[in-house]
mmCIF file of C-alpha atoms and ligand atoms in Angstrom:
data_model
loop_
_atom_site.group_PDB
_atom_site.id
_atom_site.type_symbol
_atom_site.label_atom_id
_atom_site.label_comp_id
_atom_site.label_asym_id
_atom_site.label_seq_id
_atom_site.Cartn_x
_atom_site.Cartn_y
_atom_site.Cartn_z
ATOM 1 C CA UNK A 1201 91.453 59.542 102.582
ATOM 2 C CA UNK A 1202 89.330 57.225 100.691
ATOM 3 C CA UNK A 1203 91.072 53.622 99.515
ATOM 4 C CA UNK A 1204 90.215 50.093 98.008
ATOM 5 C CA UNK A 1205 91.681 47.041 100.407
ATOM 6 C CA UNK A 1206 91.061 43.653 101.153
ATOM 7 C CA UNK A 1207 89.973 43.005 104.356
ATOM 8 C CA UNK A 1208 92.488 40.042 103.957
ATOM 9 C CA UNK A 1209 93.376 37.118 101.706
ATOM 10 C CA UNK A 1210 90.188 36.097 100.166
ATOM 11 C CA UNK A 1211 88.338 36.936 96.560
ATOM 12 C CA UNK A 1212 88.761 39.888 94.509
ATOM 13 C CA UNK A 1213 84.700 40.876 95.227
ATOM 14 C CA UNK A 1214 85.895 40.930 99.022
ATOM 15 C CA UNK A 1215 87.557 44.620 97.728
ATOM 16 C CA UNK A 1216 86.234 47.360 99.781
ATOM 17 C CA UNK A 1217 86.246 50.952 100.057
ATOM 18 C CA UNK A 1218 87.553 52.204 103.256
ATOM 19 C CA UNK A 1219 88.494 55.303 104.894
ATOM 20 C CA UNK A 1220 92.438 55.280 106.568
ATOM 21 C CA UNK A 1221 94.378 58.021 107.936
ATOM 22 C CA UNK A 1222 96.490 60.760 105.163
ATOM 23 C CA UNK A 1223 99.845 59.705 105.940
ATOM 24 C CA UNK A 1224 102.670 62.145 106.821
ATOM 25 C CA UNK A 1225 105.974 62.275 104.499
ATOM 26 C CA UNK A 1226 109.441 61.456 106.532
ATOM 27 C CA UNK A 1227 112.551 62.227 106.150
ATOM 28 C CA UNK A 1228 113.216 61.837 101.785
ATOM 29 C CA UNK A 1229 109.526 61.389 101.372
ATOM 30 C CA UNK A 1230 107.100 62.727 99.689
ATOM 31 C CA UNK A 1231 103.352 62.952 99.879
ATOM 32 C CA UNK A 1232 101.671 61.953 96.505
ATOM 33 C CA UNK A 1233 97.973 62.670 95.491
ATOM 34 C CA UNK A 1234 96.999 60.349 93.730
ATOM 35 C CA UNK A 1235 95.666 60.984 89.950
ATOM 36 C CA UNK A 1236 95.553 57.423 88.506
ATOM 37 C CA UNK A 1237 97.181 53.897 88.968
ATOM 38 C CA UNK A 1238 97.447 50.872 86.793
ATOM 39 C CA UNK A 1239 96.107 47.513 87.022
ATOM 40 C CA UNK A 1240 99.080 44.919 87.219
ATOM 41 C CA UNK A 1241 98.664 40.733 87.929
ATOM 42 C CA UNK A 1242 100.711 41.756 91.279
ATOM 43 C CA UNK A 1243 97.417 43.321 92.637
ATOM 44 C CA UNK A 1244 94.848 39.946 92.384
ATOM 45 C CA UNK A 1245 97.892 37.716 93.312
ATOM 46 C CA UNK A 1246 98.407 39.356 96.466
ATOM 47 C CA UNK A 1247 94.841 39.809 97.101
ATOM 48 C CA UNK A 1248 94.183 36.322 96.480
ATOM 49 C CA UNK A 1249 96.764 35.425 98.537
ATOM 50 C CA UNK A 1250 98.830 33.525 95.660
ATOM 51 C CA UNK A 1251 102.118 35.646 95.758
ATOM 52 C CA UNK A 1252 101.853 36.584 99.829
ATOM 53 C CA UNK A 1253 105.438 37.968 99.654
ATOM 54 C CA UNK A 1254 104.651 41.195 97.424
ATOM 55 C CA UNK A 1255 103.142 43.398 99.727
ATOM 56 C CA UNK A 1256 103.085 44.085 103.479
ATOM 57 C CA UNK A 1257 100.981 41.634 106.191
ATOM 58 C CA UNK A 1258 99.378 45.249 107.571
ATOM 59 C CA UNK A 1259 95.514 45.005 107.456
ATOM 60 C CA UNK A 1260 93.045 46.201 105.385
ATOM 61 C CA UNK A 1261 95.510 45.353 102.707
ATOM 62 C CA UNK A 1262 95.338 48.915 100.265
ATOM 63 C CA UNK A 1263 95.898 47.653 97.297
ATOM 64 C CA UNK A 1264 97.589 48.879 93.796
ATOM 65 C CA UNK A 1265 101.278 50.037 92.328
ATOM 66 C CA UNK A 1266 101.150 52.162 90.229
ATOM 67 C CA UNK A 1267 100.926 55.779 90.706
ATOM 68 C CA UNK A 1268 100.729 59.161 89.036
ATOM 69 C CA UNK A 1269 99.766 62.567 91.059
ATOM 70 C CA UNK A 1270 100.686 65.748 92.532
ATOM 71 C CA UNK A 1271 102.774 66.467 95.001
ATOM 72 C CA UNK A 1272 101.928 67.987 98.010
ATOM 73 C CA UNK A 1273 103.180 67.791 101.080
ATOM 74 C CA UNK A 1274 107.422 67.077 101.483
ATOM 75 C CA UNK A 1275 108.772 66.241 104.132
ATOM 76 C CA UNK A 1276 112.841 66.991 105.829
ATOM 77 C CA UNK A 1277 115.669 66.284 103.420
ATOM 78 C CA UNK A 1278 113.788 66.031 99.952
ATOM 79 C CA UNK A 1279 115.681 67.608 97.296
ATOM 80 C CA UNK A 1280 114.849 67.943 93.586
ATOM 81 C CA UNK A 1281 110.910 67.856 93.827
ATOM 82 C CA UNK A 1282 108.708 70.337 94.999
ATOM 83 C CA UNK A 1283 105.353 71.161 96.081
ATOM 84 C CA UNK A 1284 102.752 71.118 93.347
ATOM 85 C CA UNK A 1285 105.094 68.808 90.964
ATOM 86 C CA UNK A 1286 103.600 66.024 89.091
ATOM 87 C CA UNK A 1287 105.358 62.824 89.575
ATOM 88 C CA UNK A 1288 105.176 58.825 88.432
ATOM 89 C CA UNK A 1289 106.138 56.028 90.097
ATOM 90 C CA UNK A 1290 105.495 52.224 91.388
ATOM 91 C CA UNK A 1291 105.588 51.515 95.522
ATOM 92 C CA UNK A 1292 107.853 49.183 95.856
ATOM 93 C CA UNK A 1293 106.729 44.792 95.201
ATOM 94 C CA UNK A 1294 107.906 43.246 98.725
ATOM 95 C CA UNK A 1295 106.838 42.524 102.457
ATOM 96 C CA UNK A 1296 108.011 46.095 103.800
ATOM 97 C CA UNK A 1297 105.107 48.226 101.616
ATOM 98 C CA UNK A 1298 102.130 48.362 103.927
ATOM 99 C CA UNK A 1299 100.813 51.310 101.237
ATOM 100 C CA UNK A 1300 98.482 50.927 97.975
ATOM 101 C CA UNK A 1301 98.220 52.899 95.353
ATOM 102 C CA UNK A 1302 94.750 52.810 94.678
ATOM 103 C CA UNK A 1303 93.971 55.355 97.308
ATOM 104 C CA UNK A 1304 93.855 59.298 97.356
ATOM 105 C CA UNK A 1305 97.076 59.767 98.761
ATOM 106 C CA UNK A 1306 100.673 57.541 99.258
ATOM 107 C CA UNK A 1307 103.825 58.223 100.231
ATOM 108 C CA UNK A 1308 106.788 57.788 98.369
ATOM 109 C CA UNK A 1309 110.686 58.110 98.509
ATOM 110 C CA UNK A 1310 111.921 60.843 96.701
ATOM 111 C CA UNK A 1311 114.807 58.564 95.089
ATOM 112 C CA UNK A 1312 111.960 56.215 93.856
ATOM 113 C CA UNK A 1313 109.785 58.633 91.561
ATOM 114 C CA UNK A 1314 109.921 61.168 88.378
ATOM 115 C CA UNK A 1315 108.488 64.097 86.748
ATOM 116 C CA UNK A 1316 105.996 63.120 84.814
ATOM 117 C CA UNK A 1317 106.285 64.546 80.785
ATOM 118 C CA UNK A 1318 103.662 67.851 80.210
ATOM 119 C CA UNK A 1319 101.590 66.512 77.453
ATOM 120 C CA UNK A 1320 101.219 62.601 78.975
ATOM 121 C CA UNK A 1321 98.012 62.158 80.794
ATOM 122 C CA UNK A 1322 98.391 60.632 84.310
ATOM 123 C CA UNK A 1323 96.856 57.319 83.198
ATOM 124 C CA UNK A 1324 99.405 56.629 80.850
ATOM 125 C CA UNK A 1325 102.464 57.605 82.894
ATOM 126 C CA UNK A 1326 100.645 55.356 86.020
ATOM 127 C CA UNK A 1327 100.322 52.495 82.891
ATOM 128 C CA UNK A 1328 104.107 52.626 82.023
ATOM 129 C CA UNK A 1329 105.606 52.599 85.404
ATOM 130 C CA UNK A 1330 105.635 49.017 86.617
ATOM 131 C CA UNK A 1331 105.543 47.617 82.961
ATOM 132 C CA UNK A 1332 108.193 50.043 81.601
ATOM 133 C CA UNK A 1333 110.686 49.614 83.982
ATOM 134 C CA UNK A 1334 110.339 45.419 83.765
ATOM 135 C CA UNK A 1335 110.818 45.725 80.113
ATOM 136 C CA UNK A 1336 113.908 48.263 80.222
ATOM 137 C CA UNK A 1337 115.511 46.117 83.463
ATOM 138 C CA UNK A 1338 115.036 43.020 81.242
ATOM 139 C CA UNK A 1339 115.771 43.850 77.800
ATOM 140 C CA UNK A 1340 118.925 46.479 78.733
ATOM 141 C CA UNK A 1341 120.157 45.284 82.069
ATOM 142 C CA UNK A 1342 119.818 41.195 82.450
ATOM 143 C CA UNK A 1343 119.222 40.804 78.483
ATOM 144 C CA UNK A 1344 122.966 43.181 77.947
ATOM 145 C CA UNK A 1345 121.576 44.215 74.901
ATOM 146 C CA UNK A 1346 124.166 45.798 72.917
ATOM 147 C CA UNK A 1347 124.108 49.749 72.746
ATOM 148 C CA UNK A 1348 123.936 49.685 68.884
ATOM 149 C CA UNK A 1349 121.067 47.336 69.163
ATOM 150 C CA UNK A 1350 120.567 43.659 68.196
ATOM 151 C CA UNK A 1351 117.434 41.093 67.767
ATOM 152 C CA UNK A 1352 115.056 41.129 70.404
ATOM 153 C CA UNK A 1353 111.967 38.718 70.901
ATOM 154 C CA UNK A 1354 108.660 39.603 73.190
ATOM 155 C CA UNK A 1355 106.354 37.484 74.177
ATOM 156 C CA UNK A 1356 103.095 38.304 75.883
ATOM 157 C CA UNK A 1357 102.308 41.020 73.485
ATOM 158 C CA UNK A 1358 98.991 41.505 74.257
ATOM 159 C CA UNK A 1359 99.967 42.015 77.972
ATOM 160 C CA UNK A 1360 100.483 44.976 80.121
ATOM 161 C CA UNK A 1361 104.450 44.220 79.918
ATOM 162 C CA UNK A 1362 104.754 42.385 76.592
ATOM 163 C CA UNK A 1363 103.007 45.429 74.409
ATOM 164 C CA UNK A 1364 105.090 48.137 76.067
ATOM 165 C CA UNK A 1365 108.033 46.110 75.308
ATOM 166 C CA UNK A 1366 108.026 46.722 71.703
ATOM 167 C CA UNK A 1367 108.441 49.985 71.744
ATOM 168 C CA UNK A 1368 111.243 49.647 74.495
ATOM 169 C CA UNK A 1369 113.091 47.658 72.614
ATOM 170 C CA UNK A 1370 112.814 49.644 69.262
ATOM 171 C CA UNK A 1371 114.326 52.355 71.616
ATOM 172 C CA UNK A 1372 117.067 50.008 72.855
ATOM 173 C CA UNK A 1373 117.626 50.445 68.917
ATOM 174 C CA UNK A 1374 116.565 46.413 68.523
ATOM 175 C CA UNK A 1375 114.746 44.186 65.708
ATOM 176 C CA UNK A 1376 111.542 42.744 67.111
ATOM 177 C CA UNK A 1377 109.472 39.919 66.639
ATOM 178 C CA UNK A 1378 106.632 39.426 69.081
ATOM 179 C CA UNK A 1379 104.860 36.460 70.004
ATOM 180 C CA UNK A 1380 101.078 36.771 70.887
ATOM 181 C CA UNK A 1381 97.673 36.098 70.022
ATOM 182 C CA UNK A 1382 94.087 37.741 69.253
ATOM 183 C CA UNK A 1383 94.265 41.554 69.401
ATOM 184 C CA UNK A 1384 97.953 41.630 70.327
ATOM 185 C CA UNK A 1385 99.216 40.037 66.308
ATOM 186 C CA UNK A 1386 97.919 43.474 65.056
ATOM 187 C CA UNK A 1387 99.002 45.546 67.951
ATOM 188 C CA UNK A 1388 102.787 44.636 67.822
ATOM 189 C CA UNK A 1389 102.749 44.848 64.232
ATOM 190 C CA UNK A 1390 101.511 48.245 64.484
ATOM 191 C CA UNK A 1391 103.739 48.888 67.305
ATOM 192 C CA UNK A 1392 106.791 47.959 64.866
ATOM 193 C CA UNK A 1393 107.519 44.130 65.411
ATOM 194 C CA UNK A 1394 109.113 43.037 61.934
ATOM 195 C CA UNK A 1395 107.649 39.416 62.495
ATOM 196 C CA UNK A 1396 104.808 38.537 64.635
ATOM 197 C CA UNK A 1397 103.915 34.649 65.860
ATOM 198 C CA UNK A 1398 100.909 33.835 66.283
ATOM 199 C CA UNK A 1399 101.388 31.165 69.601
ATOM 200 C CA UNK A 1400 98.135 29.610 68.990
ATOM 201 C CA UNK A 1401 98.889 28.549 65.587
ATOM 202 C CA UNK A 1402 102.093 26.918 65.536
ATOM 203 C CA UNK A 1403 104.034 25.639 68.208
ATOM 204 C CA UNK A 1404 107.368 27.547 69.363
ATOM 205 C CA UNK A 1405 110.209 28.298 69.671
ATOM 206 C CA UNK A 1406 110.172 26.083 66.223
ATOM 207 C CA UNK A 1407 109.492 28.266 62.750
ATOM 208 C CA UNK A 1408 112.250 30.569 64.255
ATOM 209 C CA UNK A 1409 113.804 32.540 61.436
ATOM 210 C CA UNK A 1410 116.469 34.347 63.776
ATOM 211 C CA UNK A 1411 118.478 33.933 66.436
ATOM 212 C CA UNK A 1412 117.857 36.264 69.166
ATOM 213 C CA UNK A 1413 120.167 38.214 71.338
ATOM 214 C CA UNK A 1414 117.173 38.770 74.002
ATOM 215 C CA UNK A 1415 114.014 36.702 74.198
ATOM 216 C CA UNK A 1416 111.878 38.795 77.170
ATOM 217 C CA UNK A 1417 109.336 35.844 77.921
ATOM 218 C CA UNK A 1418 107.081 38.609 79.179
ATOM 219 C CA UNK A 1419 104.198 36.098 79.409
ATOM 220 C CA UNK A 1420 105.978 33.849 81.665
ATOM 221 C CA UNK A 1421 104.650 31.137 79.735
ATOM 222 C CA UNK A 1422 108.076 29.191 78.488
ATOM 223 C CA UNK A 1423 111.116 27.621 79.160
ATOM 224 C CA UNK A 1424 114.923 29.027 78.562
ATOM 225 C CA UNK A 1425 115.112 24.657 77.564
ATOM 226 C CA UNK A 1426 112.878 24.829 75.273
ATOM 227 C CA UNK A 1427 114.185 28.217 73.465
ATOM 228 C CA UNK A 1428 117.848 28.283 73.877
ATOM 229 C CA UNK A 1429 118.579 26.931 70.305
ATOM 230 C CA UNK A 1430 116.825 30.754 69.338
ATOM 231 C CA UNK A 1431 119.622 32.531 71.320
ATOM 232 C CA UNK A 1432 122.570 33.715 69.742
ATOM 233 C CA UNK A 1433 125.889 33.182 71.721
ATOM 234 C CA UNK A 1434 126.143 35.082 75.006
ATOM 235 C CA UNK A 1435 122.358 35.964 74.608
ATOM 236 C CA UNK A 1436 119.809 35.953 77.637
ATOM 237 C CA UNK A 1437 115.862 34.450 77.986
ATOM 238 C CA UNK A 1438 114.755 36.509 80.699
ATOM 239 C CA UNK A 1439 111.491 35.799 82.425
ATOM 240 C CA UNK A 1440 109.064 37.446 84.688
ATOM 241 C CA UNK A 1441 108.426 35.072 87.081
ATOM 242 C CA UNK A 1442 110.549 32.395 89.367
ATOM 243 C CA UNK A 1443 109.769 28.809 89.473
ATOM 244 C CA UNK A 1444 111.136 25.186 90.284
ATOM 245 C CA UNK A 1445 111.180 25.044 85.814
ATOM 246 C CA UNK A 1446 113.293 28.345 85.971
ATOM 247 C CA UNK A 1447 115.574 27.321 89.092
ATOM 248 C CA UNK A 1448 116.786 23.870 87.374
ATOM 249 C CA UNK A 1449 117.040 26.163 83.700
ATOM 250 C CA UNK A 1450 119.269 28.189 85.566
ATOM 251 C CA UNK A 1451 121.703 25.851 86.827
ATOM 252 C CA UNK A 1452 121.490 24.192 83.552
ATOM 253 C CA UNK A 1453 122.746 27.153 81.454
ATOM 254 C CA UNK A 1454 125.732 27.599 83.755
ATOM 255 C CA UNK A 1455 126.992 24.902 81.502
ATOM 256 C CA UNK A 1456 125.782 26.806 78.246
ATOM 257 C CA UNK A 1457 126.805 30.001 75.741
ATOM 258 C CA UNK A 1458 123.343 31.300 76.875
ATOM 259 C CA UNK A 1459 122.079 32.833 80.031
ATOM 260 C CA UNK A 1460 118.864 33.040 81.531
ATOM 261 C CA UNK A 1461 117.621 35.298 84.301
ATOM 262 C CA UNK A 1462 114.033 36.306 86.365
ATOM 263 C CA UNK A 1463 113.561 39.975 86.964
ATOM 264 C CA UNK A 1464 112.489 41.268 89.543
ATOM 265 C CA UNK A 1465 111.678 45.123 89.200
ATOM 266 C CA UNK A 1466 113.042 48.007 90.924
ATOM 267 C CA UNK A 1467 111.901 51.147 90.805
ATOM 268 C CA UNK A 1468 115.225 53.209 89.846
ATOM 269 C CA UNK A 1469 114.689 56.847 89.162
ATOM 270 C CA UNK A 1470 116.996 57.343 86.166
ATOM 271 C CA UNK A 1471 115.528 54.744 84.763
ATOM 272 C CA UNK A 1472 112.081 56.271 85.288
ATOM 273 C CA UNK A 1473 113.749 59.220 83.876
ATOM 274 C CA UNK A 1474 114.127 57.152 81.127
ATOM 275 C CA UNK A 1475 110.944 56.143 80.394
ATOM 276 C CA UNK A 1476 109.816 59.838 80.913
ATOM 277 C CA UNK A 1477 111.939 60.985 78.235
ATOM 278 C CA UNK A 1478 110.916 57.989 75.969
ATOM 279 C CA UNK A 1479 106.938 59.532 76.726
ATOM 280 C CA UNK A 1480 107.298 62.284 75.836
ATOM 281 C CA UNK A 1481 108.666 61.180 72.487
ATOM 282 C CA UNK A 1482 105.614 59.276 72.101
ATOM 283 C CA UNK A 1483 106.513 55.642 73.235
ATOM 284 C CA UNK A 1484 103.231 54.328 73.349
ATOM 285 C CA UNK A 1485 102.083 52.450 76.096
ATOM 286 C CA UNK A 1486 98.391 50.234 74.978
ATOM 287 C CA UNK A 1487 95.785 50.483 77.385
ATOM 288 C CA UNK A 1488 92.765 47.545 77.084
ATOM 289 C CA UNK A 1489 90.480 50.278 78.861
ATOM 290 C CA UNK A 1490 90.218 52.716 81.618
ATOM 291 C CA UNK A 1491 88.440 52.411 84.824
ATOM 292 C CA UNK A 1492 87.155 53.757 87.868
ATOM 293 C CA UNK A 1493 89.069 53.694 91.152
ATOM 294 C CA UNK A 1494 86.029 52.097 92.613
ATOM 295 C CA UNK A 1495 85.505 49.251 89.563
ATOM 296 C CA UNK A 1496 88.720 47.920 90.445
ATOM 297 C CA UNK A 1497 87.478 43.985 91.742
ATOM 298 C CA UNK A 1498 86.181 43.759 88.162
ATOM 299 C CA UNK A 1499 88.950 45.162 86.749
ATOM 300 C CA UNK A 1500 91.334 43.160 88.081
ATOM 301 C CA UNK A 1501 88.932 39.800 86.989
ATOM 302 C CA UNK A 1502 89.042 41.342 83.969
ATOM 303 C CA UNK A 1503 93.130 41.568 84.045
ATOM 304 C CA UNK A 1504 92.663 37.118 85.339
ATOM 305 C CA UNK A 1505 90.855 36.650 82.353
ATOM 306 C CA UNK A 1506 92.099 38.419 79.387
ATOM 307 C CA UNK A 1507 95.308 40.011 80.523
ATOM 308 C CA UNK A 1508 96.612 43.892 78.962
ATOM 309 C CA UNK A 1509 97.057 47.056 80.602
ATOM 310 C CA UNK A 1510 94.264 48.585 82.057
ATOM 311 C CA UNK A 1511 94.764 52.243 83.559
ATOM 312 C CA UNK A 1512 92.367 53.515 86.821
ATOM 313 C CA UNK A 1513 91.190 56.768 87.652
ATOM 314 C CA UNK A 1514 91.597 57.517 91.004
ATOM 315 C CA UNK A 1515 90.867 61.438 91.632
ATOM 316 C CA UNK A 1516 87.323 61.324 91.081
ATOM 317 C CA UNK A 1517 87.220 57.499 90.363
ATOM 318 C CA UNK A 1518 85.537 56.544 94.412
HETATM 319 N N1 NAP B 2810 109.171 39.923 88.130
HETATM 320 C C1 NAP B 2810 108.777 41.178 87.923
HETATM 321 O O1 NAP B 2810 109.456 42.135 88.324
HETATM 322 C C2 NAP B 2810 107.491 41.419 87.183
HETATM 323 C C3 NAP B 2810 107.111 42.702 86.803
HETATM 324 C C4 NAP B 2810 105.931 42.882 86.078
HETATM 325 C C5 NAP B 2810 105.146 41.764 85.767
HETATM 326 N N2 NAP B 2810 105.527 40.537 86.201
HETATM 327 C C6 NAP B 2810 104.756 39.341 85.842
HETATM 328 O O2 NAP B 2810 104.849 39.218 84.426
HETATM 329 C C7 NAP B 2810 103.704 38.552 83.931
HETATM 330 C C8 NAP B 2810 103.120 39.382 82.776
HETATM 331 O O3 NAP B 2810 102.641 40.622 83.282
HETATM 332 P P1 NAP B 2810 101.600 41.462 82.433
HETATM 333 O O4 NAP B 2810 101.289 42.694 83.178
HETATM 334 O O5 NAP B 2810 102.069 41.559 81.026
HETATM 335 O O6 NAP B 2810 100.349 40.447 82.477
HETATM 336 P P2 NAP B 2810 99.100 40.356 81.523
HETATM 337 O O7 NAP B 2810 98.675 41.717 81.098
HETATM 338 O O8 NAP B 2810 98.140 39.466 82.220
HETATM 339 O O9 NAP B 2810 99.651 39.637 80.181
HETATM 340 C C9 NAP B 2810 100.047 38.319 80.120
HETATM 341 C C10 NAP B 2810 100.066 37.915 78.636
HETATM 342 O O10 NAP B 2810 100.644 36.620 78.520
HETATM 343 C C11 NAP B 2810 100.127 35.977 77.380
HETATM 344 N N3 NAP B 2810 99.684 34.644 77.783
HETATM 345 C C12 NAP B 2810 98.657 34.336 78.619
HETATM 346 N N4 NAP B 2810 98.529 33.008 78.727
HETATM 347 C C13 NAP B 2810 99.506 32.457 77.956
HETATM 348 C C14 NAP B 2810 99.889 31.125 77.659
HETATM 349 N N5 NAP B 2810 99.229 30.086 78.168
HETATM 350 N N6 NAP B 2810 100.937 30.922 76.838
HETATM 351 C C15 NAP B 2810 101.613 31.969 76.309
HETATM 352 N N7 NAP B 2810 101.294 33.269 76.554
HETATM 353 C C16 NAP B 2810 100.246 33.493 77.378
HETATM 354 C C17 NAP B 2810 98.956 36.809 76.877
HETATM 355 O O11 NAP B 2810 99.413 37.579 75.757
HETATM 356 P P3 NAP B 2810 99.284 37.003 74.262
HETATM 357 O O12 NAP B 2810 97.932 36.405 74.149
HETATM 358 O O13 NAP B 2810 99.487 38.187 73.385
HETATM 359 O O14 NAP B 2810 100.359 35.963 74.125
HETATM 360 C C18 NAP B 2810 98.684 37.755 78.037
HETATM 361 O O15 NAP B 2810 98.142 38.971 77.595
HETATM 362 C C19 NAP B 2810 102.755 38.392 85.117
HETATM 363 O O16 NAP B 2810 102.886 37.092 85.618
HETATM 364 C C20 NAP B 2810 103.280 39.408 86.129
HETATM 365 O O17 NAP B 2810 102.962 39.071 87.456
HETATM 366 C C21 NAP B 2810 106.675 40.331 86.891
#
């Protein structure tokens, strides 16, 4: 099967094409052909070498997450899919994936996938995976938002996970505001934020109007110290990625009314099932553009650069 890997850790131009063996489902496993994938910041951090722990030390490193296909090969023990079923999915963000999903084929654990919805294209069901799941683990799981709802705030918005977290969180039944810039101000308005902030006018968290029950600092960009005033009691600032700031935040809110938390995304099939459903409903999921399997280096310079989500063909895409 054809595949795009990096030789090792080095530049994103280093990306080749290579040729590697179709792998053989196990026991639980599936074989997935591959349809599209999704550009996330996880693919030119580990190819750069910046965020080593993501991904396996195997070399050439096949890169990519994201995945939406066909089955077509199961192997002993799989129950529930079938032969010829289209399915959605992420491989899993940590040292023991030696896989990528921008190749033809992958292998994946039957407990780790869904059907994809008739009547949502690959792309977009490749585009929500990753991003979906971070925004429902955050928002409904560390944030606790309450069942009937609540205030939510997004940051990011113009990012892969930040604009599909709108339109989680209206289905968590919550209020949004979103805080973004450019092209993103118009998208989450459109996506059904009730107040957007536009981060590169004023300085935040001040100009607040609410208190929050979840802010989702999808951009990774602030501080629970700097926004816990925003948080209602008991609320949560979750953010996407761990640091030194977010390690002394933590300890610090152990003596607050506020939490804060990092997620760290699993791929959990009911709450891919989730997601599904929500698709097929019509939660929309904003893709920047569409690629190429083979464009994928200046994709992902693209992603450095600008950030959003940015969806790759890979049946046809070499
Ligand atoms: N821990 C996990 O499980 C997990 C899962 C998925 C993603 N992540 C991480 O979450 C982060 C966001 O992912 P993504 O796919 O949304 O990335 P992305 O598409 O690159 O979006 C990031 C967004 O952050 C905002 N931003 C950029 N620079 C900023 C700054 N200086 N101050 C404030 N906001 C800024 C921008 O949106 P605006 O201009 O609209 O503000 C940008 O579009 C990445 O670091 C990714 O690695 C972690």
């Amino acid at each position: 099967m054809k595949a795009i890997a990096a030789p090792g850790y080095g530049p994103l131009e280093g990306l080749v094409q290579m040729d590697a063996p179709l792998p053989t489902p196990r026991r639980g496993e599936v074989r997935v052909r591959v349809v599209a994938s999704a550009l996330n910041p996880a693919d030119y951090k580990v190819v750069l070498g910046a965020l080593k722990f993501l991904h396996g030390r195997k070399r050439p490193l096949i890169v990519g997450y994201d995945f939406s296909g066909t089955v077509d090969e199961i192997g002993p023990s799989v129950t529930g899919v079938s032969v010829g079923d289209d399915v959605f999915g992420f491989l899993p963000y940590g040292p023991f994936n030696n896989q990528g999903a921008f190749a033809e084929a992958l292998i994946a654990k039957c407990a780790e996938i869904a059907v994809k919805p008739k009547g949502v294209s690959h792309e977009l069901a490749a585009a929500s995976a990753t991003s979906g799941l971070t925004a429902i683990q955050s928002i409904r799981d560390l944030g606790r938002l309450p069942a009937s709802g609540g205030q939510v705030l997004v940051t990011g918005v113009s990012g892969g996970v930040g604009s599909i977290s709108v339109g989680v969180a209206r289905k968590l039944n919550a209020t949004v505001t979103a805080v973004g810039s450019g092209k993103g101000l118009e998208l989450a308005r459109r996506l059904g934020a009730v107040e957007v902030l536009d981060r590169t006018e004023r300085p935040l968290p001040g100009n607040l109007h609410e208190q929050f029950d979840v802010i989702f600092d999808a951009s990774a960009a602030y501080r629970w110290r700097g926004w816990r005033g925003a948080l209602k009691k008991g609320g949560a600032f979750v953010t996407t990625l761990p640091s030194a700031a977010f390690a002394s935040d933590k300890l610090a809110s152990l003596f607050s009314r506020t939490r804060v938390h990092f997620v760290s995304v699993k791929s959990r099939p009911a709450d891919l099932a989730l997601l599904a459903t929500w698709l097929g409903e019509g939660l929309e999921v904003p893709l920047a553009a569409t690629i190429p399997v083979r464009d994928v280096a200046s994709g992902l310079a693209q992603l450095q650069k600008t950030g959003g989500r940015i969806a790759v063909q890979v049946a046809g895409g070499f």
